[in-house]
N, CA and C of each residue as an Amber inpcrd file, in Angstrom:
protein
   285
-118.4290000 112.5140000  53.1760000-117.9900000 111.1290000  53.1600000
-118.1440000 110.5580000  54.5680000-118.6780000 109.3650000  54.6620000
-118.9380000 108.7440000  55.9630000-117.8630000 107.7280000  56.3070000
-117.6900000 107.5210000  57.5930000-116.7790000 106.5090000  58.1100000
-117.5280000 105.1840000  58.1330000-116.8620000 104.0860000  57.8000000
-117.5050000 102.7760000  57.7690000-117.8330000 102.2610000  59.1590000
-117.1190000 102.7110000  60.1820000-117.3420000 102.2410000  61.5480000
-118.3170000 103.1400000  62.2860000-119.2310000 102.5100000  63.0140000
-120.1670000 103.2540000  63.8530000-119.4350000 103.8200000  65.0610000
-120.0110000 104.8510000  65.6420000-119.4990000 105.4710000  66.8580000
-120.5580000 105.3270000  67.9380000-120.1750000 104.7180000  69.0550000
-121.0860000 104.5720000  70.1850000-120.5880000 105.3870000  71.3580000
-121.5160000 106.0730000  72.0380000-121.1470000 106.9370000  73.1620000
-122.0540000 106.6700000  74.3480000-121.4490000 106.6200000  75.5230000
-122.1980000 106.5190000  76.7740000-121.7050000 107.6260000  77.6870000
-122.6680000 108.3830000  78.2240000-122.3260000 109.4560000  79.1540000
-122.8920000 109.1180000  80.5280000-122.0440000 109.2780000  81.5440000
-122.4390000 108.9780000  82.9190000-122.1290000 110.1650000  83.8150000
-122.7110000 110.1490000  84.9840000-122.3400000 111.1170000  86.0240000
-121.3600000 110.3830000  86.9190000-120.0970000 110.7510000  86.8410000
-119.0570000 110.1050000  87.6370000-118.2130000 109.1430000  86.8240000
-116.9860000 108.9720000  87.2750000-116.0130000 108.1430000  86.5620000
-116.2650000 106.6500000  86.7180000-116.7430000 106.2120000  87.8780000
-116.9270000 104.7760000  88.1160000-117.9030000 104.1700000  87.1140000
-119.0250000 104.8300000  86.8870000-119.9940000 104.3370000  85.9110000
-119.4210000 104.2880000  84.5070000-118.6060000 105.2770000  84.1570000
-117.9900000 105.3170000  82.8330000-116.9980000 104.1770000  82.6470000
-116.2030000 103.9050000  83.6710000-115.2420000 102.7990000  83.5840000
-115.9770000 101.4720000  83.4940000-117.0250000 101.3100000  84.2800000
-117.8240000 100.0810000  84.2290000-118.4510000  99.9100000  82.8490000
-118.9600000 100.9930000  82.2750000-119.5490000 100.9460000  80.9360000
-118.5060000 100.5680000  79.8920000-117.3250000 101.1830000  79.9660000
-116.2580000 100.8860000  79.0060000-115.8570000  99.4190000  79.0790000
-115.7050000  98.9060000  80.2920000-115.3360000  97.5050000  80.4730000
-116.3980000  96.5840000  79.8800000-117.6580000  96.8610000  80.1590000
-118.7470000  96.0330000  79.6370000-118.8150000  96.0980000  78.1120000
-118.5900000  97.2760000  77.5450000-118.6780000  97.4230000  76.0880000
-117.6290000  96.5960000  75.3660000-116.3840000  96.6800000  75.8190000
-115.3290000  95.9490000  75.1020000-115.4120000  94.4500000  75.3380000
-116.0400000  94.0280000  76.4290000-116.2370000  92.5960000  76.6860000
-117.4390000  92.0380000  75.9310000-118.4440000  92.8800000  75.6590000
-119.6980000  92.4130000  75.0770000-119.6540000  92.2440000  73.5630000
-118.7930000  92.9770000  72.8850000-118.8150000  92.9560000  71.4190000
-117.4400000  93.3160000  70.8680000-117.2850000  93.0790000  69.5860000
-116.0220000  93.3670000  68.9090000-115.9530000  94.8620000  68.5690000
-115.6290000  95.6600000  69.5940000-115.4960000  97.1090000  69.4370000
-114.1660000  97.5500000  70.0170000-113.7350000  98.7390000  69.6180000
-112.5000000  99.3080000  70.1320000-112.8410000 100.5640000  70.9260000
-112.2680000 100.6710000  72.1160000-112.4210000 101.8710000  72.9280000
-111.5910000 102.9700000  72.2730000-112.2320000 104.0820000  71.9290000
-111.5070000 105.1360000  71.2140000-111.3770000 106.4360000  71.9850000
-112.0810000 106.5710000  73.0860000-111.9330000 107.8240000  73.8000000
-112.7150000 107.9000000  75.0850000-112.2660000 108.8320000  75.9280000
-112.9380000 109.1780000  77.1760000-112.8230000 110.6890000  77.3090000
-113.9230000 111.3100000  77.6260000-113.9170000 112.7640000  77.7650000
-114.6150000 113.1440000  79.0620000-113.9280000 113.9180000  79.8950000
-114.5460000 114.4580000  81.0990000-115.1190000 115.8130000  80.7190000
-116.4220000 115.8550000  80.5890000-117.0970000 117.0220000  80.0440000
-117.1350000 118.1750000  81.0380000-117.2460000 117.8730000  82.3040000
-117.3870000 118.8890000  83.3470000-118.6330000 118.5950000  84.1560000
-118.6820000 119.1020000  85.3520000-119.8340000 118.8580000  86.2050000
-119.9980000 117.3940000  86.5670000-118.9080000 116.6460000  86.5100000
-118.9580000 115.2270000  86.8370000-119.3810000 114.3290000  85.6940000
-119.6490000 114.8890000  84.5180000-120.0660000 114.0790000  83.3770000
-118.8500000 113.5010000  82.6560000-118.9350000 112.2100000  82.3470000
-117.8610000 111.5110000  81.6430000-118.4850000 110.7540000  80.4760000
-117.9000000 110.8920000  79.2910000-118.3640000 110.1830000  78.1050000
-117.2810000 109.2240000  77.6480000-117.6700000 107.9750000  77.3690000
-116.7450000 106.9980000  76.7900000-117.2690000 106.6240000  75.4110000
-116.3400000 106.3780000  74.4810000-116.6980000 106.1320000  73.0930000
-116.0500000 104.8690000  72.5620000-116.8010000 104.1460000  71.7170000
-116.2870000 102.9460000  71.0610000-116.5790000 103.0280000  69.5730000
-115.7900000 102.2750000  68.7800000-116.0000000 102.1710000  67.3320000
-116.0720000 100.7070000  66.9510000-116.7860000 100.4290000  65.8830000
-116.9040000  99.0790000  65.3410000-118.0460000  99.0460000  64.3470000
-118.4180000  97.8320000  63.8980000-119.5530000  97.7780000  62.9760000
-120.8310000  98.1070000  63.7450000-121.8680000  98.4850000  63.0200000
-123.0810000  99.0130000  63.6350000-123.6880000  98.0400000  64.6450000
-123.8080000  96.7750000  64.2820000-124.3960000  95.7890000  65.1850000
-123.5920000  95.6080000  66.4530000-122.2780000  95.5680000  66.3160000
-121.4100000  95.3960000  67.4820000-121.4770000  96.6120000  68.3970000
-121.4960000  97.7960000  67.8160000-121.5590000  99.0160000  68.6250000
-122.9000000  99.1050000  69.3530000-123.9760000  98.7370000  68.6910000
-125.2940000  98.7440000  69.3420000-125.3090000  97.7630000  70.5120000
-124.7980000  96.5430000  70.2940000-124.7430000  95.5490000  71.3740000
-123.8620000  96.0410000  72.5190000-122.7380000  96.6440000  72.1760000
-121.8090000  97.1380000  73.1890000-122.4270000  98.2600000  74.0190000
-123.0920000  99.2100000  73.3670000-123.6810000 100.3160000  74.1210000
-124.8490000  99.8460000  74.9860000-125.5950000  98.8590000  74.5210000
-126.6600000  98.2860000  75.3570000-126.0700000  97.6720000  76.6250000
-125.0020000  96.8850000  76.4580000-124.3440000  96.2560000  77.6110000
-123.7110000  97.3030000  78.5200000-123.0670000  98.2880000  77.9290000
-122.4280000  99.3370000  78.7130000-123.4210000 100.1730000  79.4960000
-124.5650000 100.4670000  78.8880000-125.5910000 101.2450000  79.5780000
-126.1320000 100.4840000  80.7840000-126.3760000  99.1960000  80.6130000
-126.8600000  98.3770000  81.7300000-125.8440000  98.3360000  82.8570000
-124.5780000  98.1810000  82.4980000-123.5160000  98.1220000  83.5070000
-123.3840000  99.4470000  84.2480000-123.4460000 100.5480000  83.5200000
-123.3170000 101.8680000  84.1460000-124.4610000 102.1310000  85.1160000
-125.6660000 101.7210000  84.7460000-126.8270000 101.9320000  85.6170000
-126.7110000 101.1690000  86.9350000-126.0150000 100.0350000  86.9140000
-125.8680000  99.2310000  88.1330000-124.9800000  99.9040000  89.1740000
-124.0320000 100.7310000  88.7330000-123.0720000 101.3060000  89.6880000
-123.1160000 102.8300000  89.7780000-123.8770000 103.4770000  88.9160000
-123.8820000 104.9340000  88.9150000-125.0650000 105.4910000  88.1580000
-124.9130000 106.7180000  87.6930000-125.9840000 107.4190000  86.9880000
-125.7000000 107.4610000  85.4920000-126.5550000 106.8030000  84.7130000
-126.4710000 106.8470000  83.2590000-127.1860000 108.1040000  82.7830000
-126.5080000 108.9110000  81.9880000-127.0900000 110.1520000  81.4810000
-127.6090000 109.9770000  80.0600000-126.7900000 109.3810000  79.1820000
-127.1680000 109.3040000  77.7740000-126.4310000 108.1770000  77.0670000
-127.0920000 107.6070000  76.0550000-126.4940000 106.5810000  75.1960000
-126.8560000 106.9470000  73.7660000-125.8680000 106.8990000  72.8660000
-126.1630000 107.2260000  71.4720000-125.2130000 106.4820000  70.5380000
-125.7530000 106.0390000  69.3950000-124.9580000 105.3920000  68.3500000
-125.1420000 106.1750000  67.0580000-124.0240000 106.5470000  66.4340000
-124.0530000 107.1610000  65.1020000-123.5630000 106.0870000  64.1370000
-124.4380000 105.5780000  63.2660000-124.0720000 104.4370000  62.4150000
-122.8770000 104.6820000  61.4870000-122.8360000 105.7970000  60.8050000
-121.7410000 106.0980000  59.8870000-121.3920000 107.5770000  59.9960000
-120.6400000 107.9590000  61.0320000-120.3320000 109.3840000  61.2020000
-119.4460000 109.9060000  60.0710000-119.6100000 111.1690000  59.7550000
-118.7780000 111.8200000  58.7450000-117.3200000 111.7440000  59.1900000
-116.4000000 111.6050000  58.2450000-114.9870000 111.4330000  58.5870000
-114.4250000 112.6160000  59.3720000-114.9860000 113.7980000  59.2210000
-114.4790000 114.9600000  59.9460000-114.7760000 114.8980000  61.4490000
-115.7080000 114.0520000  61.8540000-116.0090000 113.8840000  63.2800000
-114.7900000 113.3250000  64.0130000-113.9920000 112.5040000  63.3470000
-112.7970000 111.9230000  63.9750000-111.8560000 112.9900000  64.5350000
-111.8300000 114.1540000  63.9180000-110.9200000 115.2180000  64.3550000
-111.2530000 115.7400000  65.7520000-112.4950000 115.5970000  66.1870000
-112.8670000 116.1210000  67.5060000-112.9520000 115.0450000  68.5800000
-112.7180000 113.7900000  68.2100000-112.7890000 112.7120000  69.1960000
-111.5030000 112.6390000  70.0080000-111.6270000 112.5180000  71.3340000
-110.4170000 112.3300000  72.1560000-109.8500000 110.9400000  71.9270000
-108.5980000 110.7700000  72.2230000-107.9270000 109.4820000  72.0300000
-107.5830000 108.8710000  73.3800000-107.5980000 107.5500000  73.4280000
-107.2080000 106.8150000  74.6280000-105.8350000 106.2240000  74.3990000
-104.9360000 106.4110000  75.3480000-103.6210000 105.7710000  75.2880000
-103.6980000 104.4580000  76.0380000-103.5360000 103.3480000  75.3230000
-103.5750000 102.0290000  75.9450000-102.1620000 101.4780000  75.9390000
-101.5860000 101.3290000  77.1300000-100.2060000 100.8300000  77.2350000
-100.1830000  99.3770000  77.6270000
């Protein structure tokens, strides 16, 4: 069974690029920031959810923003991830 919301991911080398990407993504499209993962070796991945078009627009904007301030490693959109993928996604606490 697939999730109706797409999952967008941007991976950067360093936290500054990841924060810049996250900021650009949520400003560029109707998406929700759902996670940040520090993978190791300085790699940081930020994730957003929303409809496929919004997630694609958001990741495009986020990738451009990350490249301006740091090292962009990877960008990927999964249009309808299986519902079990949610179990491995980190959560962001927004206060």
